[in-house]
PDB file of C-alpha atoms in Angstrom:
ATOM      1  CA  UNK A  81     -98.195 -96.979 -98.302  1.00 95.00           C
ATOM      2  CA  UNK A  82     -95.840 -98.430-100.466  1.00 96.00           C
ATOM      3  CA  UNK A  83     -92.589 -97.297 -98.687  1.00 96.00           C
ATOM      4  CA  UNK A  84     -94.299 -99.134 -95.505  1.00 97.00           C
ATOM      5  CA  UNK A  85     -94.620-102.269 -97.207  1.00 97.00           C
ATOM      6  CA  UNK A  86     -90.980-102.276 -97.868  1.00 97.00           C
ATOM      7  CA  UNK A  87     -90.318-101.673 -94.796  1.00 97.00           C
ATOM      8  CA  UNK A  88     -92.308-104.549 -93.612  1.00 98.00           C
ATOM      9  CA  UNK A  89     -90.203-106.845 -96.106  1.00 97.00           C
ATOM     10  CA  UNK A  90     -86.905-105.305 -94.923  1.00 95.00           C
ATOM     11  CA  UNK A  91     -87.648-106.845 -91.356  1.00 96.00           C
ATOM     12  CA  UNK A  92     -89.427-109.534 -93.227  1.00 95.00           C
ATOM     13  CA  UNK A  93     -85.924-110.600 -94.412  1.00 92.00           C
ATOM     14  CA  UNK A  94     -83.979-109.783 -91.477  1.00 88.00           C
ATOM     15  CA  UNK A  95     -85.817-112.375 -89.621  1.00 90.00           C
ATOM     16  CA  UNK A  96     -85.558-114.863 -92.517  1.00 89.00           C
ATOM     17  CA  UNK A  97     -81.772-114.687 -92.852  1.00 80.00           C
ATOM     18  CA  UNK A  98     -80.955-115.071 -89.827  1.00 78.00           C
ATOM     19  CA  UNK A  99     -83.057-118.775 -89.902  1.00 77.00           C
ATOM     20  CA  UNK A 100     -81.670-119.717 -93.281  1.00 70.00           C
ATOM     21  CA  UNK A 101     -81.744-122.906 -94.063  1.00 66.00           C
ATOM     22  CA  UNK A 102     -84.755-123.873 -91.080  1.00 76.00           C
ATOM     23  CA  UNK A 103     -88.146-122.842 -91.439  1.00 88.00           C
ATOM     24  CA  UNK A 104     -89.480-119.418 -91.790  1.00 92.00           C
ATOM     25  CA  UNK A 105     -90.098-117.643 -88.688  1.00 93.00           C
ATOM     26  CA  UNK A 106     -94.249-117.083 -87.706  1.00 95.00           C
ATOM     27  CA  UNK A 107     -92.865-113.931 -87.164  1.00 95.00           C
ATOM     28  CA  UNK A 108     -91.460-113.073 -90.590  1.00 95.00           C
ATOM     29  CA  UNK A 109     -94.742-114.350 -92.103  1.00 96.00           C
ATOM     30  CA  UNK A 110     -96.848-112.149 -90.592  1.00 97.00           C
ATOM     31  CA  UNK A 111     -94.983-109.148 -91.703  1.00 97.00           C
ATOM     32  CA  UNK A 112     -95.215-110.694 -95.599  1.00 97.00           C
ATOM     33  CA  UNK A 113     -98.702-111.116 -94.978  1.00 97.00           C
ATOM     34  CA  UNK A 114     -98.481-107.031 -94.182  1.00 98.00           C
ATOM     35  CA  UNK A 115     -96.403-106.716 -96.736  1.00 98.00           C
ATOM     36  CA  UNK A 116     -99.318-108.323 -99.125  1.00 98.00           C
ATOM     37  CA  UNK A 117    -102.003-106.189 -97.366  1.00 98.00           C
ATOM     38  CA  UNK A 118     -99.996-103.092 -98.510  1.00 97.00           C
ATOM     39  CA  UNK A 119     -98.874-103.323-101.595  1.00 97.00           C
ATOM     40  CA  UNK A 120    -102.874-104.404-102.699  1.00 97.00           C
ATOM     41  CA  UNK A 121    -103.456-101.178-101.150  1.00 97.00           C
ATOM     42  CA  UNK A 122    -101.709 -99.310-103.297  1.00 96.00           C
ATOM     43  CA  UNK A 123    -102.983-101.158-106.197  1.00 96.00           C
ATOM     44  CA  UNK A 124    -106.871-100.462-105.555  1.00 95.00           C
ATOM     45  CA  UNK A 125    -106.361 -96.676-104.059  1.00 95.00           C
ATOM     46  CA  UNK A 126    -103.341 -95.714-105.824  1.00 93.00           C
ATOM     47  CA  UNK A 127    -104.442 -97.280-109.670  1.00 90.00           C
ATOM     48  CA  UNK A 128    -102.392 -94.981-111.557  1.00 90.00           C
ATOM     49  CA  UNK A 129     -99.085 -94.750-109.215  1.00 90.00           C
ATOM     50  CA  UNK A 130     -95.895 -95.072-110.543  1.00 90.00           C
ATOM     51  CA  UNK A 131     -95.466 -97.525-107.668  1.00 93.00           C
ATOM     52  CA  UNK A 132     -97.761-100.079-109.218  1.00 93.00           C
ATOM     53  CA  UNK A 133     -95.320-102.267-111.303  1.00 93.00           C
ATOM     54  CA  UNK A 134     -93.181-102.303-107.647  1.00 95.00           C
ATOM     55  CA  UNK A 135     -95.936-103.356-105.744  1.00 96.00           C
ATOM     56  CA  UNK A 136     -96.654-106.242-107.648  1.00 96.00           C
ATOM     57  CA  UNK A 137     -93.349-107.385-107.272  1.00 96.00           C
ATOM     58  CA  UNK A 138     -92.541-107.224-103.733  1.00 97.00           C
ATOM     59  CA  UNK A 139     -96.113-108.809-103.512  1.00 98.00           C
ATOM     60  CA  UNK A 140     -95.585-111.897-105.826  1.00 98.00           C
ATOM     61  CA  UNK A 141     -92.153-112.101-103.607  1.00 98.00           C
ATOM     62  CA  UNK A 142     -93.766-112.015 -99.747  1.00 98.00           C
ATOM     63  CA  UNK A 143     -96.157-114.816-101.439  1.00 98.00           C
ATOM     64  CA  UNK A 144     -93.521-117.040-102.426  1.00 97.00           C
ATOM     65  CA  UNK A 145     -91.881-116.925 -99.016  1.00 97.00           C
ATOM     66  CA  UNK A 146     -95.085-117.733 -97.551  1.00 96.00           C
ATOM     67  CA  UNK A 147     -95.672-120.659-100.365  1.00 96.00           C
ATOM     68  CA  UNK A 148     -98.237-119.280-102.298  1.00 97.00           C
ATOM     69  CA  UNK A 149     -96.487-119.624-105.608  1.00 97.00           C
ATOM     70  CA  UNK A 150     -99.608-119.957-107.818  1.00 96.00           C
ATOM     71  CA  UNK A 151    -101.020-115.791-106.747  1.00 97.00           C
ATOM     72  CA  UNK A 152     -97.168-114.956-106.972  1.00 97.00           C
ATOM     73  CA  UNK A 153     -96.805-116.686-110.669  1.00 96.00           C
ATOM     74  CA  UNK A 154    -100.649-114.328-111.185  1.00 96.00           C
ATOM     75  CA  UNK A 155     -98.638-110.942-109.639  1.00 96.00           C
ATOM     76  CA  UNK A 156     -95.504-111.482-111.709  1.00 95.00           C
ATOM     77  CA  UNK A 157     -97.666-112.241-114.979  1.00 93.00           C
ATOM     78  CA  UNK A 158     -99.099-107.957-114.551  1.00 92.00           C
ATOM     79  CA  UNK A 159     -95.469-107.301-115.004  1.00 90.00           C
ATOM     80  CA  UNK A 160     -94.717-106.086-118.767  1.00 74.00           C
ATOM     81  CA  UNK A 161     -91.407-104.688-120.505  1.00 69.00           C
ATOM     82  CA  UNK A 162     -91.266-100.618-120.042  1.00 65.00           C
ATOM     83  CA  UNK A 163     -88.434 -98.361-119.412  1.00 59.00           C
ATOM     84  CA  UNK A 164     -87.646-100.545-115.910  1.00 69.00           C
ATOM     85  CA  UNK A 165     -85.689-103.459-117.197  1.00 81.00           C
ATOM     86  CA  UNK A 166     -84.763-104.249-113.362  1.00 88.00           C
ATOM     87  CA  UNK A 167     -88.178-105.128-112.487  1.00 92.00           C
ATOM     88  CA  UNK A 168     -88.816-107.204-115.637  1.00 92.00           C
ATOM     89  CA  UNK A 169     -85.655-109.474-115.225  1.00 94.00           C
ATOM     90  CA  UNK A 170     -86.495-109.398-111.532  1.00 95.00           C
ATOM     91  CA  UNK A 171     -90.076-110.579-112.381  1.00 95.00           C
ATOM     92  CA  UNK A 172     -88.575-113.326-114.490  1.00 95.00           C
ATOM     93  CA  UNK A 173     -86.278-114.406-111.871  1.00 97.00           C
ATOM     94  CA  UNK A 174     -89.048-114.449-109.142  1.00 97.00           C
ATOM     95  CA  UNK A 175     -91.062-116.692-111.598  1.00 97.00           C
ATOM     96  CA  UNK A 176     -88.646-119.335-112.374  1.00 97.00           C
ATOM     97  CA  UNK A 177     -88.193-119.796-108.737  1.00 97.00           C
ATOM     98  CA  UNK A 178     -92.001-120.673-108.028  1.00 97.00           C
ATOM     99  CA  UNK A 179     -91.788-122.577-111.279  1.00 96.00           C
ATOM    100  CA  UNK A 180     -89.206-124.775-109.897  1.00 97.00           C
ATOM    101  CA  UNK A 181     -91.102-124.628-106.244  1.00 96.00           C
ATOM    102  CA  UNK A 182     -94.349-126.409-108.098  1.00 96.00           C
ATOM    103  CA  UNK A 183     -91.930-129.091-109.038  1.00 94.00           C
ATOM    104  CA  UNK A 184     -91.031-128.181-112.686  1.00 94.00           C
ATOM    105  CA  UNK A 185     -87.100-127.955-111.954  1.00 95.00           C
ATOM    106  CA  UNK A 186     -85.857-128.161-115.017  1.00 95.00           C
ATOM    107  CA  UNK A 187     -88.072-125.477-116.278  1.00 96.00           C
ATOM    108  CA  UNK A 188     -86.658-123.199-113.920  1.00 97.00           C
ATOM    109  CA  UNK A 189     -83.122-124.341-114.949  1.00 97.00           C
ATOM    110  CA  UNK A 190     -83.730-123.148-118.360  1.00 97.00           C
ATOM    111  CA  UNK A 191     -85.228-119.793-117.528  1.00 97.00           C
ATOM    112  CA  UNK A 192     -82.689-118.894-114.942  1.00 97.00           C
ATOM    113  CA  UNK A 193     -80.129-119.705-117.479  1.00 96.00           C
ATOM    114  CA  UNK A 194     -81.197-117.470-120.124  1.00 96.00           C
ATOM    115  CA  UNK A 195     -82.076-114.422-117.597  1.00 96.00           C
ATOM    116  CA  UNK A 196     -78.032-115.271-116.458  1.00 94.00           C
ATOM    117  CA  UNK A 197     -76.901-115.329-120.562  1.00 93.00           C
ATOM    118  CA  UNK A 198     -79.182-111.773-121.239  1.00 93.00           C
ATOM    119  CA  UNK A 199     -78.728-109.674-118.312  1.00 93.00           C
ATOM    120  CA  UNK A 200     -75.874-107.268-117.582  1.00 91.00           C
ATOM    121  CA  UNK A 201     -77.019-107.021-114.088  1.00 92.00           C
ATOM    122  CA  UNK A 202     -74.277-108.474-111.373  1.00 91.00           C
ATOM    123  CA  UNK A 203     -77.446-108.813-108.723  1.00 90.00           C
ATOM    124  CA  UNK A 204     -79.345-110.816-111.356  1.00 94.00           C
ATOM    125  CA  UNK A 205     -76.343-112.571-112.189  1.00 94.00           C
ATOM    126  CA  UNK A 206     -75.393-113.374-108.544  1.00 92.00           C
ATOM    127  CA  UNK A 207     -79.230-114.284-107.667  1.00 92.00           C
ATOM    128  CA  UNK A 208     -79.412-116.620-110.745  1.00 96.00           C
ATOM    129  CA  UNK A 209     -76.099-118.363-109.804  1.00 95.00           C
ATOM    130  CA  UNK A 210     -77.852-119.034-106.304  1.00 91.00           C
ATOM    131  CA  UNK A 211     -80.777-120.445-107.200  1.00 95.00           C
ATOM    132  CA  UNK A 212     -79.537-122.666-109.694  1.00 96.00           C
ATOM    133  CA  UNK A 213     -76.728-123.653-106.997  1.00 93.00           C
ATOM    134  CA  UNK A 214     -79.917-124.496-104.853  1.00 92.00           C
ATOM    135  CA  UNK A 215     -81.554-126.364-107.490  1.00 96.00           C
ATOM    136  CA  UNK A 216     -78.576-128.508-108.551  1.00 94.00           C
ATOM    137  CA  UNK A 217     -78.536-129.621-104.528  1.00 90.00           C
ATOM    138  CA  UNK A 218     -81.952-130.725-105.080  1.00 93.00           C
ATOM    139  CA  UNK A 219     -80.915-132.548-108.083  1.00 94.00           C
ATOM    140  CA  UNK A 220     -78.132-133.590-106.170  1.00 91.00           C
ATOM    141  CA  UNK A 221     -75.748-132.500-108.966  1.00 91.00           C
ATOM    142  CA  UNK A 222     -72.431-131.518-107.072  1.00 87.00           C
ATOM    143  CA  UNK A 223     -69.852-130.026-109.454  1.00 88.00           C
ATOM    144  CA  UNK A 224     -72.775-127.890-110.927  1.00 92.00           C
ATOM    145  CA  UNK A 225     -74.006-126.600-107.225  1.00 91.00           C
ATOM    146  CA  UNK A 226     -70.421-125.924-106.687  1.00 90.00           C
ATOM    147  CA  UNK A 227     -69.637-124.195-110.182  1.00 92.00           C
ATOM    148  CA  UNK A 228     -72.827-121.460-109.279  1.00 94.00           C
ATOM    149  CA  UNK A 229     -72.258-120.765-105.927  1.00 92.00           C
ATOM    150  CA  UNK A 230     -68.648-119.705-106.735  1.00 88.00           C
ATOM    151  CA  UNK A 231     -69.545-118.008-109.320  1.00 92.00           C
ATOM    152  CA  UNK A 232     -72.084-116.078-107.408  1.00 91.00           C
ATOM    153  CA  UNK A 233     -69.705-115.169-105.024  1.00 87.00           C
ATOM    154  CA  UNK A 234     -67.362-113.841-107.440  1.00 86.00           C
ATOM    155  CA  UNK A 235     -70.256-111.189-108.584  1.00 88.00           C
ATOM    156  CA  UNK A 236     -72.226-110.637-105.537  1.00 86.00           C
ATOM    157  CA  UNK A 237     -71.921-107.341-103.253  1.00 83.00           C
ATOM    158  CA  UNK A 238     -74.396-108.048-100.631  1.00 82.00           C
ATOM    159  CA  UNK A 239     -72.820-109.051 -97.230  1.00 80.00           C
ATOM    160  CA  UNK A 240     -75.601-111.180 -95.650  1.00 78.00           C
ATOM    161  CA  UNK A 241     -76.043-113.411 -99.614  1.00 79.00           C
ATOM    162  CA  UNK A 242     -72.058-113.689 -99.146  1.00 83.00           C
ATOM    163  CA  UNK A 243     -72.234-115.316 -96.038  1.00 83.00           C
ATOM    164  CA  UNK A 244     -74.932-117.615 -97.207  1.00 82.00           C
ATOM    165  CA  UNK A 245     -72.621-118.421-100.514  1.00 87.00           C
ATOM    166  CA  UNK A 246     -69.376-119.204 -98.714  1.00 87.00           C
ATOM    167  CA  UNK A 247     -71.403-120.955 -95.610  1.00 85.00           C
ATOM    168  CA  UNK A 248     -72.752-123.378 -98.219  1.00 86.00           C
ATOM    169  CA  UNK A 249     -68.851-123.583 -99.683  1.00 89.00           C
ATOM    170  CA  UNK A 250     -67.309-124.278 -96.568  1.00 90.00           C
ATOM    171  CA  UNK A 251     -69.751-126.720 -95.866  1.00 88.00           C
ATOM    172  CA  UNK A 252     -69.085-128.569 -98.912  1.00 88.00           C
ATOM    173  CA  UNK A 253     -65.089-128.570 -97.956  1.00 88.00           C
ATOM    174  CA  UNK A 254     -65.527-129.444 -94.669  1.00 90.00           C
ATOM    175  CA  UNK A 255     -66.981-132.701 -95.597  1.00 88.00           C
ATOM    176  CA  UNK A 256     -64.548-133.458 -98.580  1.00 86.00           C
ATOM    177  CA  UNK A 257     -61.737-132.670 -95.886  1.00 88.00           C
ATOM    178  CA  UNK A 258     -60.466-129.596 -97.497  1.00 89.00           C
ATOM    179  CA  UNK A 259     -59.523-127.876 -94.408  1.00 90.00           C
ATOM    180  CA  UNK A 260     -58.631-125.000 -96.366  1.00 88.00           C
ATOM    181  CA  UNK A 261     -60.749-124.313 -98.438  1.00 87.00           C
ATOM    182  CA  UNK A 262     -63.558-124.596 -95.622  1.00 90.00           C
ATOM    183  CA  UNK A 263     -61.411-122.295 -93.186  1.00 92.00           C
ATOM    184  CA  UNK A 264     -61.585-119.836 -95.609  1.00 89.00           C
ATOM    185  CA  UNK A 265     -65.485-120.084 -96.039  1.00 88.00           C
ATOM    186  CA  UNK A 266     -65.735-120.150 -92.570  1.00 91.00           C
ATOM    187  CA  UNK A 267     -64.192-116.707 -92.160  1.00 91.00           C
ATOM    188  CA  UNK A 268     -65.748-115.134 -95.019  1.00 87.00           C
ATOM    189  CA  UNK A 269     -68.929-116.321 -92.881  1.00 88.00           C
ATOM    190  CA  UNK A 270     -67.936-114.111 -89.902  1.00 90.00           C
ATOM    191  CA  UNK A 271     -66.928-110.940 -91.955  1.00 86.00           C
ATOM    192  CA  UNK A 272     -70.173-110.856 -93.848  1.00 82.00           C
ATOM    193  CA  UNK A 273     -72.943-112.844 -91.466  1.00 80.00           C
ATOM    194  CA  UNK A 274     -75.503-110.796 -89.951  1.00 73.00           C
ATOM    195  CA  UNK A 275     -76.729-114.390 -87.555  1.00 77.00           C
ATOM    196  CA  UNK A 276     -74.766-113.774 -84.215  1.00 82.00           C
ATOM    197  CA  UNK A 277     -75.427-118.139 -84.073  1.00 82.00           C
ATOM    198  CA  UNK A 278     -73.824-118.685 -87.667  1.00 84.00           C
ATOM    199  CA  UNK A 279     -71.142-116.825 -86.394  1.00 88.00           C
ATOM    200  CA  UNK A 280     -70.275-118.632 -83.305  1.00 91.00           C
ATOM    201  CA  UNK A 281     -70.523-121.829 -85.254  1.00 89.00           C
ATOM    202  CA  UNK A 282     -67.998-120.620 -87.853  1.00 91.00           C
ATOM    203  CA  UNK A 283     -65.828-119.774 -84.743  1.00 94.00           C
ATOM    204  CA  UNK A 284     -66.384-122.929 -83.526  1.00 94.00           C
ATOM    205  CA  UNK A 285     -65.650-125.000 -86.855  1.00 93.00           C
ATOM    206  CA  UNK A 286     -62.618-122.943 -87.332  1.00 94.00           C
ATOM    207  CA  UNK A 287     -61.428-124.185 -84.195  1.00 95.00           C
ATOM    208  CA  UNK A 288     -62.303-127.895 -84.926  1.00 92.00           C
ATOM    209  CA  UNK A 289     -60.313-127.243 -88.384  1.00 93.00           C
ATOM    210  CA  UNK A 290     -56.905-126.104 -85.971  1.00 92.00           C
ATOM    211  CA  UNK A 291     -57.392-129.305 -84.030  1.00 91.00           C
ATOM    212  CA  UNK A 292     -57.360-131.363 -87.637  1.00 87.00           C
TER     213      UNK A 292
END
């Protein structure tokens, strides 16, 4: 039951990443709502699985997508310290996230900071860096969005979060009129995208960036 509600938030994702940065796909919130339907399945049949500190994790994380931060703040709170430190930091990540989605940013700014200062984990790290580059758009507070998202691309290993990262960077240089810097992005978009469109469009500004 459990390995089916990943898979539901595997394909959840898919579909989300290839959107980012317009509104989630019907399609992609249907599957979280599966993915919700699931993992409470395992917690009412399956009480005493090993699987039940997991499933209220990928739980708490379909609700966020689909904007119900208060049950995902409720999931994440049935998360304690044991011998999985992964899930724990991950818990505390998910939380600051719907913390700063309820509107208390800076809140979230201080909790993501810590999790960055205590753990030794480069997804964590690379996640945290993100978010807080996110956050610091919202707050319209450039050399800080800039400062995380290159530092999250210095730890990340995930293709499709690269692609996001250095799409956001080469945005940034486009518009300042750093040509290079932004070619650069741009190509780091089409080694590591998984959207066919983001693709073509960082073929595209590549090609406006030769005419410059």
């Amino acid at each position: 039951t459990f390995y089916n509600a990943k898979l539901y938030y595997k394909d959840a994702e898919k579909i989300r990443l290839q959107k980012e940065g317009q509104a989630i796909p019907i399609s992609a919130m249907d599957k979280y709502g599966k993915v919700i339907e699931k993992c409470q399945k395992v917690l009412k049949e399956y009480p005493e699985s090993s699987y039940r500190m997991d499933a209220f994790l990928l739980m708490a994380q379909a609700r966020y997508f689909r904007g119900d931060y208060s049950l995902a703040i409720q999931n994440l709170n049935q998360i304690q310290i044991g011998e999985n430190s992964t899930i724990f930091e991950n818990a505390r990540y998910w939380n600051s996230l719907c913390k700063w989605k309820k509107g208390n940013s800076q809140i979230a700014i201080e909790q993501l900071e810590d999790l960055l200062f205590k753990t030794k984990s480069k997804e964590i790290k690379s996640k945290c860096h993100l978010s807080l580059a996110e956050i610091n758009k919202e707050l319209k507070n450039t050399e800080k969005m800039i400062f995380h998202l290159e530092s999250s691309a210095k730890v990340t290993r995930d293709r499709t979060q690269k692609s996001i990262i250095y799409g956001k960077l080469a945005e940034i240089a486009f518009n300042k009129k750093n040509y290079r810097s932004a070619l650069k992005g741009y190509k780091n978009i089409i080694s590591n995208s998984l959207s066919k469109e983001k693709i073509e469009n960082a073929h595209l500004q590549i090609l406006k960036i030769m005419r410059l």
